[in-house]
Tab-separated table of C-alpha atoms and ligand atoms in Angstrom:
chain	number	residue	atom	x	y	z
A	1	UNK	CA	37.518	56.689	-30.616
A	2	UNK	CA	33.862	57.499	-31.188
A	3	UNK	CA	34.120	55.402	-34.285
A	4	UNK	CA	35.441	52.462	-32.324
A	5	UNK	CA	32.607	52.855	-29.857
A	6	UNK	CA	29.963	52.771	-32.542
A	7	UNK	CA	31.701	49.780	-34.159
A	8	UNK	CA	31.589	47.944	-30.842
A	9	UNK	CA	27.981	49.005	-30.342
A	10	UNK	CA	27.056	47.385	-33.640
A	11	UNK	CA	28.936	44.275	-32.603
A	12	UNK	CA	27.209	44.202	-29.198
A	13	UNK	CA	23.752	44.739	-30.709
A	14	UNK	CA	24.406	41.806	-33.016
A	15	UNK	CA	25.568	39.677	-30.134
A	16	UNK	CA	22.449	40.595	-28.167
A	17	UNK	CA	20.105	39.334	-30.865
A	18	UNK	CA	22.060	36.089	-31.101
A	19	UNK	CA	22.720	35.732	-27.384
A	20	UNK	CA	20.909	32.427	-26.955
A	21	UNK	CA	22.575	30.697	-29.895
A	22	UNK	CA	26.055	32.072	-29.131
A	23	UNK	CA	26.665	30.232	-25.927
A	24	UNK	CA	24.160	32.064	-23.763
A	25	UNK	CA	24.457	35.052	-21.414
A	26	UNK	CA	27.673	33.798	-19.820
A	27	UNK	CA	29.621	33.927	-23.123
A	28	UNK	CA	28.203	37.370	-23.740
A	29	UNK	CA	29.333	38.529	-20.313
A	30	UNK	CA	32.837	37.084	-20.728
A	31	UNK	CA	33.244	38.750	-24.107
A	32	UNK	CA	31.991	42.216	-23.277
A	33	UNK	CA	31.544	42.864	-19.573
A	34	UNK	CA	34.515	41.472	-17.673
A	35	UNK	CA	37.624	43.336	-16.606
A	36	UNK	CA	39.428	42.465	-19.880
A	37	UNK	CA	36.253	42.605	-21.982
A	38	UNK	CA	35.631	44.782	-25.024
A	39	UNK	CA	33.945	47.615	-23.123
A	40	UNK	CA	36.587	47.780	-20.412
A	41	UNK	CA	39.290	47.936	-23.071
A	42	UNK	CA	37.655	51.038	-24.551
A	43	UNK	CA	37.322	52.543	-21.073
A	44	UNK	CA	41.099	52.024	-20.669
A	45	UNK	CA	41.674	54.108	-23.768
A	46	UNK	CA	39.752	57.019	-22.242
A	47	UNK	CA	43.112	58.226	-20.921
A	48	UNK	CA	44.312	58.963	-24.474
A	49	UNK	CA	41.232	60.979	-25.355
A	50	UNK	CA	41.762	64.772	-25.472
A	51	UNK	CA	40.226	66.556	-22.538
A	52	UNK	CA	37.526	68.384	-24.480
A	53	UNK	CA	36.208	65.105	-26.011
A	54	UNK	CA	36.354	63.105	-22.750
A	55	UNK	CA	32.844	64.003	-21.700
A	56	UNK	CA	31.217	62.929	-24.973
A	57	UNK	CA	33.273	59.742	-25.268
A	58	UNK	CA	32.697	58.851	-21.631
A	59	UNK	CA	28.967	59.276	-22.029
A	60	UNK	CA	28.917	57.070	-25.149
A	61	UNK	CA	30.872	54.391	-23.327
A	62	UNK	CA	28.573	54.524	-20.312
A	63	UNK	CA	25.515	54.180	-22.548
A	64	UNK	CA	27.109	51.214	-24.256
A	65	UNK	CA	27.856	49.538	-20.917
A	66	UNK	CA	24.299	50.172	-19.682
A	67	UNK	CA	22.963	48.645	-22.890
A	68	UNK	CA	25.148	45.552	-22.529
A	69	UNK	CA	24.376	45.107	-18.826
A	70	UNK	CA	20.652	45.447	-19.459
A	71	UNK	CA	20.765	42.867	-22.224
A	72	UNK	CA	22.787	40.515	-20.034
A	73	UNK	CA	20.350	40.804	-17.115
A	74	UNK	CA	17.414	40.146	-19.408
A	75	UNK	CA	19.060	37.093	-20.962
A	76	UNK	CA	19.999	35.709	-17.549
A	77	UNK	CA	16.429	36.142	-16.338
A	78	UNK	CA	14.958	34.338	-19.310
A	79	UNK	CA	17.404	31.435	-18.875
A	80	UNK	CA	16.435	31.198	-15.196
A	81	UNK	CA	12.729	31.236	-16.064
A	82	UNK	CA	13.189	28.383	-18.524
A	83	UNK	CA	14.964	26.336	-15.852
A	84	UNK	CA	12.554	23.758	-14.242
A	85	UNK	CA	12.266	24.424	-10.512
A	86	UNK	CA	12.037	20.710	-9.681
A	87	UNK	CA	14.669	18.568	-11.246
A	88	UNK	CA	14.560	14.848	-11.814
A	89	UNK	CA	17.320	13.199	-9.864
A	90	UNK	CA	18.010	10.165	-12.038
A	91	UNK	CA	20.364	8.755	-9.412
A	92	UNK	CA	17.550	8.283	-6.842
A	93	UNK	CA	16.574	4.664	-6.269
A	94	UNK	CA	13.101	3.923	-7.719
A	95	UNK	CA	10.038	3.977	-5.499
A	96	UNK	CA	8.664	0.548	-4.704
A	97	UNK	CA	5.143	0.089	-6.011
A	98	UNK	CA	2.542	-0.913	-3.420
A	99	UNK	CA	1.392	-4.273	-4.711
A	100	UNK	CA	-1.250	-5.326	-2.217
A	101	UNK	CA	-1.462	-8.857	-0.832
A	102	UNK	CA	-3.996	-11.432	0.256
A	103	UNK	CA	-6.452	-10.594	3.025
A	104	UNK	CA	-5.281	-11.903	6.464
A	105	UNK	CA	-7.898	-14.660	6.324
A	106	UNK	CA	-6.822	-15.822	2.870
A	107	UNK	CA	-3.181	-15.621	3.977
A	108	UNK	CA	-4.030	-17.734	7.054
A	109	UNK	CA	-5.873	-20.258	4.892
A	110	UNK	CA	-2.854	-20.509	2.607
A	111	UNK	CA	-0.493	-21.003	5.553
A	112	UNK	CA	-2.710	-23.783	6.903
A	113	UNK	CA	-2.937	-25.414	3.475
A	114	UNK	CA	0.819	-25.286	3.113
A	115	UNK	CA	1.377	-27.073	6.428
A	116	UNK	CA	-1.138	-29.839	5.720
A	117	UNK	CA	-0.038	-30.301	2.115
A	118	UNK	CA	3.491	-30.792	3.417
A	119	UNK	CA	2.124	-33.592	5.619
A	120	UNK	CA	0.582	-35.289	2.590
A	121	UNK	CA	-2.986	-33.932	2.612
A	122	UNK	CA	-4.732	-33.056	-0.640
A	123	UNK	CA	-7.044	-30.021	-0.883
A	124	UNK	CA	-10.734	-30.588	-1.701
A	125	UNK	CA	-13.683	-28.210	-2.013
A	126	UNK	CA	-17.454	-28.509	-2.154
A	127	UNK	CA	-20.544	-26.373	-2.695
A	128	UNK	CA	-21.501	-23.561	-0.318
A	129	UNK	CA	-25.215	-24.032	-1.022
A	130	UNK	CA	-25.745	-27.538	0.317
A	131	UNK	CA	-28.596	-29.928	0.921
A	132	UNK	CA	-29.702	-31.156	4.303
A	133	UNK	CA	-28.394	-34.623	3.501
A	134	UNK	CA	-24.747	-33.576	3.154
A	135	UNK	CA	-24.788	-30.829	5.767
A	136	UNK	CA	-26.610	-32.888	8.436
A	137	UNK	CA	-28.088	-36.284	7.718
A	138	UNK	CA	-25.092	-38.090	6.261
A	139	UNK	CA	-23.063	-36.658	9.155
A	140	UNK	CA	-25.279	-38.615	11.537
A	141	UNK	CA	-27.614	-35.759	12.466
A	142	UNK	CA	-30.981	-37.547	12.317
A	143	UNK	CA	-33.911	-35.258	11.330
A	144	UNK	CA	-34.833	-34.495	14.924
A	145	UNK	CA	-31.296	-34.600	16.279
A	146	UNK	CA	-30.870	-31.959	19.010
A	147	UNK	CA	-27.355	-31.189	17.746
A	148	UNK	CA	-28.936	-29.491	14.724
A	149	UNK	CA	-29.663	-26.655	17.119
A	150	UNK	CA	-25.925	-26.241	17.722
A	151	UNK	CA	-25.711	-24.706	14.276
A	152	UNK	CA	-28.211	-21.965	13.527
A	153	UNK	CA	-28.954	-22.496	9.895
A	154	UNK	CA	-29.786	-20.254	6.942
A	155	UNK	CA	-32.329	-22.035	4.760
A	156	UNK	CA	-32.494	-21.273	1.063
A	157	UNK	CA	-35.625	-21.558	-1.046
A	158	UNK	CA	-34.803	-23.335	-4.278
A	159	UNK	CA	-37.971	-24.130	-6.271
A	160	UNK	CA	-40.210	-26.174	-4.026
A	161	UNK	CA	-37.353	-27.832	-2.143
A	162	UNK	CA	-37.146	-27.091	1.553
A	163	UNK	CA	-33.938	-28.996	2.261
A	164	UNK	CA	-31.442	-26.494	0.883
A	165	UNK	CA	-29.145	-24.640	3.290
A	166	UNK	CA	-26.057	-22.472	3.284
A	167	UNK	CA	-23.570	-24.965	4.695
A	168	UNK	CA	-23.081	-24.405	8.411
A	169	UNK	CA	-19.669	-26.100	8.426
A	170	UNK	CA	-17.179	-27.629	6.014
A	171	UNK	CA	-17.971	-31.159	7.239
A	172	UNK	CA	-20.361	-31.863	4.296
A	173	UNK	CA	-17.287	-31.787	2.040
A	174	UNK	CA	-16.053	-34.858	3.990
A	175	UNK	CA	-19.157	-36.671	2.802
A	176	UNK	CA	-18.637	-35.602	-0.806
A	177	UNK	CA	-14.981	-36.652	-0.719
A	178	UNK	CA	-15.799	-40.043	0.825
A	179	UNK	CA	-18.605	-40.581	-1.700
A	180	UNK	CA	-16.337	-39.908	-4.642
A	181	UNK	CA	-13.016	-41.433	-3.517
A	182	UNK	CA	-11.858	-44.760	-2.154
A	183	UNK	CA	-9.641	-45.000	0.937
A	184	UNK	CA	-6.923	-44.182	1.665
A	185	UNK	CA	-8.220	-40.605	1.750
A	186	UNK	CA	-6.201	-37.759	3.188
A	187	UNK	CA	-7.589	-34.306	2.464
A	188	UNK	CA	-8.252	-30.910	3.940
A	189	UNK	CA	-11.289	-28.905	2.897
A	190	UNK	CA	-11.059	-25.153	3.409
A	191	UNK	CA	-14.049	-22.943	2.700
A	192	UNK	CA	-16.686	-20.423	3.616
A	193	UNK	CA	-19.532	-21.300	5.981
A	194	UNK	CA	-22.644	-19.544	7.277
A	195	UNK	CA	-24.486	-19.398	10.595
A	196	UNK	CA	-27.724	-17.574	11.303
A	197	UNK	CA	-26.212	-15.735	14.226
A	198	UNK	CA	-26.132	-12.143	15.449
A	199	UNK	CA	-22.765	-10.637	14.546
A	200	UNK	CA	-20.779	-9.778	17.666
A	201	UNK	CA	-17.221	-9.341	18.884
A	202	UNK	CA	-16.920	-13.142	19.024
A	203	UNK	CA	-19.185	-14.342	16.198
A	204	UNK	CA	-19.725	-13.689	12.500
A	205	UNK	CA	-22.594	-14.958	10.326
A	206	UNK	CA	-20.167	-15.702	7.495
A	207	UNK	CA	-16.732	-17.145	8.184
A	208	UNK	CA	-14.222	-19.806	7.125
A	209	UNK	CA	-13.274	-23.256	8.310
A	210	UNK	CA	-10.677	-25.825	7.395
A	211	UNK	CA	-11.863	-29.408	7.612
A	212	UNK	CA	-9.512	-32.370	7.703
A	213	UNK	CA	-10.119	-36.037	6.967
A	214	UNK	CA	-7.955	-39.149	6.997
A	215	UNK	CA	-9.471	-42.552	6.211
A	216	UNK	CA	-7.403	-45.715	5.958
A	217	UNK	CA	-6.937	-49.081	7.634
A	218	UNK	CA	-5.985	-48.756	11.279
A	219	UNK	CA	-6.157	-44.984	11.673
A	220	UNK	CA	-5.998	-44.093	15.373
A	221	UNK	CA	-6.758	-41.186	17.648
A	222	UNK	CA	-3.048	-41.042	18.504
A	223	UNK	CA	-2.345	-40.206	14.852
A	224	UNK	CA	-5.013	-37.518	14.985
A	225	UNK	CA	-3.449	-35.984	18.033
A	226	UNK	CA	0.059	-36.198	16.600
A	227	UNK	CA	-0.999	-34.605	13.310
A	228	UNK	CA	-2.814	-31.714	14.969
A	229	UNK	CA	0.019	-31.172	17.432
A	230	UNK	CA	2.492	-30.954	14.538
A	231	UNK	CA	0.158	-28.518	12.822
A	232	UNK	CA	-0.085	-26.356	15.944
A	233	UNK	CA	3.699	-26.290	16.309
A	234	UNK	CA	4.145	-25.265	12.674
A	235	UNK	CA	1.316	-22.716	12.681
A	236	UNK	CA	1.730	-21.105	16.101
A	237	UNK	CA	5.137	-21.847	17.597
A	238	UNK	CA	7.467	-24.756	18.207
A	239	UNK	CA	6.967	-24.643	21.977
A	240	UNK	CA	3.155	-24.599	21.942
A	241	UNK	CA	1.399	-26.915	24.428
A	242	UNK	CA	-1.479	-28.989	23.184
A	243	UNK	CA	-4.421	-30.889	24.680
A	244	UNK	CA	-7.644	-32.664	23.771
A	245	UNK	CA	-10.771	-32.026	25.810
A	246	UNK	CA	-13.640	-34.576	25.608
A	247	UNK	CA	-16.558	-33.239	23.585
A	248	UNK	CA	-19.468	-34.314	21.444
A	249	UNK	CA	-20.168	-34.164	17.710
A	250	UNK	CA	-22.707	-36.455	15.992
A	251	UNK	CA	-20.231	-37.356	13.238
A	252	UNK	CA	-17.311	-38.424	15.434
A	253	UNK	CA	-16.896	-40.900	18.272
A	254	UNK	CA	-15.000	-40.270	20.425
A	255	UNK	CA	-14.903	-36.494	19.944
A	256	UNK	CA	-12.600	-33.852	21.336
A	257	UNK	CA	-12.091	-30.161	21.382
A	258	UNK	CA	-8.595	-28.973	20.437
A	259	UNK	CA	-6.852	-26.578	22.824
A	260	UNK	CA	-3.445	-24.975	22.502
A	261	UNK	CA	-1.570	-23.134	25.214
A	262	UNK	CA	-2.115	-19.385	25.010
A	263	UNK	CA	0.747	-17.971	22.951
A	264	UNK	CA	0.284	-14.540	24.459
A	265	UNK	CA	0.858	-15.480	28.090
A	266	UNK	CA	2.476	-18.889	27.537
A	267	UNK	CA	-0.212	-20.521	29.670
A	268	UNK	CA	-0.028	-18.241	32.696
A	269	UNK	CA	-3.462	-16.733	32.009
A	270	UNK	CA	-4.316	-13.434	30.313
A	271	UNK	CA	-7.115	-11.439	28.679
A	272	UNK	CA	-7.055	-13.401	25.402
A	273	UNK	CA	-7.332	-16.841	27.064
A	274	UNK	CA	-9.655	-15.460	29.740
A	275	UNK	CA	-7.260	-16.488	32.469
A	276	UNK	CA	-7.342	-20.208	31.615
A	277	UNK	CA	-3.995	-20.416	29.806
A	278	UNK	CA	-5.690	-22.397	26.984
A	279	UNK	CA	-7.263	-21.427	23.646
A	280	UNK	CA	-9.738	-23.560	21.762
A	281	UNK	CA	-8.980	-23.775	18.034
A	282	UNK	CA	-11.409	-26.453	16.791
A	283	UNK	CA	-13.072	-29.825	17.126
A	284	UNK	CA	-12.083	-33.315	16.059
A	285	UNK	CA	-12.650	-37.009	16.575
A	286	UNK	CA	-12.749	-40.472	15.046
A	287	UNK	CA	-15.200	-40.600	12.137
A	288	UNK	CA	-18.439	-42.228	13.352
A	289	UNK	CA	-19.118	-45.704	11.841
A	290	UNK	CA	-22.537	-44.458	10.677
A	291	UNK	CA	-20.842	-41.701	8.652
A	292	UNK	CA	-18.473	-44.185	7.022
A	293	UNK	CA	-21.402	-46.471	6.237
A	294	UNK	CA	-23.396	-43.562	4.759
A	295	UNK	CA	-20.526	-43.046	2.325
A	296	UNK	CA	-20.169	-46.715	1.386
A	297	UNK	CA	-17.023	-47.278	3.447
A	298	UNK	CA	-16.946	-50.402	5.602
A	299	UNK	CA	-16.192	-49.419	9.211
A	300	UNK	CA	-15.045	-52.989	9.890
A	301	UNK	CA	-12.147	-52.446	7.478
A	302	UNK	CA	-11.497	-48.745	7.654
A	303	UNK	CA	-11.311	-46.132	10.347
A	304	UNK	CA	-10.522	-42.471	10.153
A	305	UNK	CA	-10.233	-39.190	11.904
A	306	UNK	CA	-11.660	-35.764	11.143
A	307	UNK	CA	-11.109	-32.280	12.428
A	308	UNK	CA	-12.444	-28.791	11.836
A	309	UNK	CA	-11.011	-25.390	12.704
A	310	UNK	CA	-12.383	-21.892	12.289
A	311	UNK	CA	-9.949	-19.713	10.361
A	312	UNK	CA	-11.187	-16.338	11.662
A	313	UNK	CA	-11.018	-17.595	15.199
A	314	UNK	CA	-7.514	-19.021	14.938
A	315	UNK	CA	-6.334	-15.904	13.107
A	316	UNK	CA	-7.989	-13.630	15.665
A	317	UNK	CA	-6.092	-15.481	18.387
A	318	UNK	CA	-2.831	-15.354	16.461
A	319	UNK	CA	-3.171	-11.589	15.871
A	320	UNK	CA	-4.297	-10.986	19.451
A	321	UNK	CA	-7.569	-9.315	18.370
A	322	UNK	CA	-10.351	-8.937	20.899
A	323	UNK	CA	-13.041	-8.243	18.279
A	324	UNK	CA	-13.455	-10.635	15.354
A	325	UNK	CA	-15.296	-7.986	13.283
A	326	UNK	CA	-12.187	-5.895	12.648
A	327	UNK	CA	-11.043	-8.656	10.277
A	328	UNK	CA	-13.676	-7.429	7.831
A	329	UNK	CA	-13.513	-3.676	8.309
A	330	UNK	CA	-10.757	-3.404	5.699
A	331	UNK	CA	-8.682	-1.057	7.810
A	332	UNK	CA	-5.357	-0.955	5.972
A	333	UNK	CA	-3.453	-0.946	9.278
A	334	UNK	CA	-4.891	-4.374	10.029
A	335	UNK	CA	-4.718	-5.690	6.464
A	336	UNK	CA	-0.990	-4.944	6.392
A	337	UNK	CA	-0.423	-7.298	9.314
A	338	UNK	CA	-1.262	-10.349	7.220
B	401	DAH	N1	-18.096	-29.177	12.025
B	401	DAH	C1	-17.791	-28.764	13.382
B	401	DAH	C2	-18.328	-27.353	13.614
B	401	DAH	O1	-18.458	-26.620	12.685
B	401	DAH	C3	-16.307	-28.758	13.592
B	401	DAH	C4	-15.803	-30.148	13.593
B	401	DAH	C5	-15.730	-30.861	14.737
B	401	DAH	C6	-15.387	-30.732	12.415
B	401	DAH	C7	-15.266	-32.144	14.785
B	401	DAH	C8	-14.902	-32.032	12.414
B	401	DAH	C9	-14.845	-32.717	13.613
B	401	DAH	O2	-14.485	-32.644	11.312
B	401	DAH	O3	-14.383	-33.992	13.614
B	401	DAH	O4	-18.563	-27.000	14.729
């Protein structure tokens, strides 16, 4: 019996050294430490052992069991330690990457472009640093025209020229388009403009406009109104109300301001529309004969309309903002609303 025990001990010691490669602690346990395992089988034979040897044999068996149990516990612990605590669940759906998107103002510009392009307008651009001629004079602002004061201007020193400005509106692009193309002309001209103005809740010194121009034979104010009304329905909502209010611009005659019904209160009057039920989104009119003439277009043959809208302002209204400056604070909560 003692022989068998020491045989088994040798076997167990061998198994302990090879525990990892022999199927791990669980195989070891199943072979030696379960009810029908090798050690238990020897314990069963304790009955046959003569009384005077029982003590010695029993002790040897107990030592063997302690050895095996200790080795098992150690092996189990080292397997557990090697186990990563966080496991990769390959069945989880992947996380969507945050891709970013255009700024609300660029998104608004693109939406406007899309609507006008669908109506057959081309997109034109021009320089931001302009000369007085394109920004004012060709648009029928004579040198001492009081309307020049309507647009506080940033002047730029370029060499010894004193007629260079940051364009105060996108209307100079009209001039450039008419100078370089023959009617029929149908284009919109989005872009950045500058005004020497104190920044406030309602005004920025740097903002964006979209200009529109249509020159052909027999263009009428009714077409202007119809086009802008269609735009307003597509951009704001299908049930928007629309009106022209008489106004003045040097480069159009007659001129009008464009109002839409307040989409927040539906025209009943609220904080955004200041109780009037109407929101102003831009100016427009029939291109002044002097402007056509300045661009080499005969006003006896051609007529045309023009319009201009501020993008920040229209977007501010659409988003229901009461402070235009938040558009440029880059607060992600606002940017995500584009
Ligand atoms: N240029 C004008 C401004 O910035 C807006 C404007 C009004 C543009 C009437 C036009 C127009 O083309 O016809 O205040």
